Amino acid sequence: IKPLFNKIIRYKSYILIDPNVFNYIIVKSKDYNMNTSSKSLLDLIKYPILTEKTSRLIEQNQYSFAVDKKADKVSIKRAIEYLFAVKVTSVNTANSPSKKRRVGKFIGEKTQNKRVIVTLAPENSITFFENA
């Protein structure tokens, strides 16, 4: 999924989001759980998770995404509502346990994302693929 905007400007405690088509939107940074690492709404949602299970959930108007590990439910809800222009009714999150990976004699951990299942209002939907 490509982000809808090209430019995010940070000014003091405000974020100016500049989409190509829309007007400037001024948002207080503390409302979107902005930390000192300056995570933005675009950085919260990493990619949609598309498996057999999530395909069945899409029929029930529930969509699954991988998000940033430190994102909370309120900021995830606001990010989904803003990016896709939909109404979110509930957000369920799950942190998966880290998995060990071995490369030669070195043992490390695989990076894990938080998994989110978002339930939308009945009149809304998100299209991942264009009908060809």
Short mmCIF file of C-alpha atoms in Angstrom, two decimals, residues 17-67:
data_model
loop_
_atom_site.label_atom_id
_atom_site.label_comp_id
_atom_site.label_asym_id
_atom_site.label_seq_id
_atom_site.Cartn_x
_atom_site.Cartn_y
_atom_site.Cartn_z
CA ILE A 17 0.09 16.94 6.63
CA ASP A 18 0.12 18.03 3.01
CA PRO A 19 -1.69 15.66 0.64
CA ASN A 20 -1.61 16.59 -3.03
CA VAL A 21 -5.38 16.98 -3.32
CA PHE A 22 -6.47 17.94 0.19
CA ASN A 23 -5.99 21.10 2.23
CA TYR A 24 -3.50 21.41 5.08
CA ILE A 25 -4.56 19.59 8.20
CA ILE A 26 -3.08 20.72 11.50
CA VAL A 27 -2.99 18.09 14.22
CA LYS A 28 -1.53 18.31 17.72
CA SER A 29 1.27 15.76 17.97
CA LYS A 30 0.29 14.44 21.40
CA ASP A 31 -3.13 13.40 20.03
CA TYR A 32 -1.47 10.86 17.72
CA ASN A 33 0.95 9.43 20.28
CA MET A 34 3.97 11.08 18.70
CA ASN A 35 7.10 10.14 20.63
CA THR A 36 10.50 11.79 20.53
CA SER A 37 11.34 9.50 17.61
CA SER A 38 8.74 11.47 15.59
CA LYS A 39 6.59 8.58 14.45
CA SER A 40 3.78 9.80 12.24
CA LEU A 41 0.48 8.38 11.12
CA LEU A 42 2.12 7.10 7.96
CA ASP A 43 4.73 5.20 9.95
CA LEU A 44 2.18 3.36 12.12
CA ILE A 45 0.64 1.18 9.40
CA LYS A 46 3.32 -0.97 7.75
CA TYR A 47 1.40 -3.29 5.39
CA PRO A 48 -1.82 -5.32 5.16
CA ILE A 49 -1.69 -8.98 6.12
CA LEU A 50 -3.29 -11.14 3.44
CA THR A 51 -3.69 -14.83 4.29
CA GLU A 52 -6.54 -17.35 4.02
CA LYS A 53 -7.78 -16.40 7.48
CA THR A 54 -7.71 -12.68 6.78
CA SER A 55 -9.49 -13.28 3.45
CA ARG A 56 -12.35 -14.84 5.41
CA LEU A 57 -12.30 -11.92 7.83
CA ILE A 58 -12.61 -9.42 4.97
CA GLU A 59 -16.03 -10.92 4.21
CA GLN A 60 -17.03 -9.94 7.78
CA ASN A 61 -15.67 -6.39 7.20
CA GLN A 62 -12.56 -7.00 9.33
CA TYR A 63 -9.13 -6.08 7.96
CA SER A 64 -5.71 -7.14 9.24
CA PHE A 65 -2.58 -4.95 9.26
CA ALA A 66 0.97 -5.10 10.58
CA VAL A 67 1.69 -1.97 12.60
#
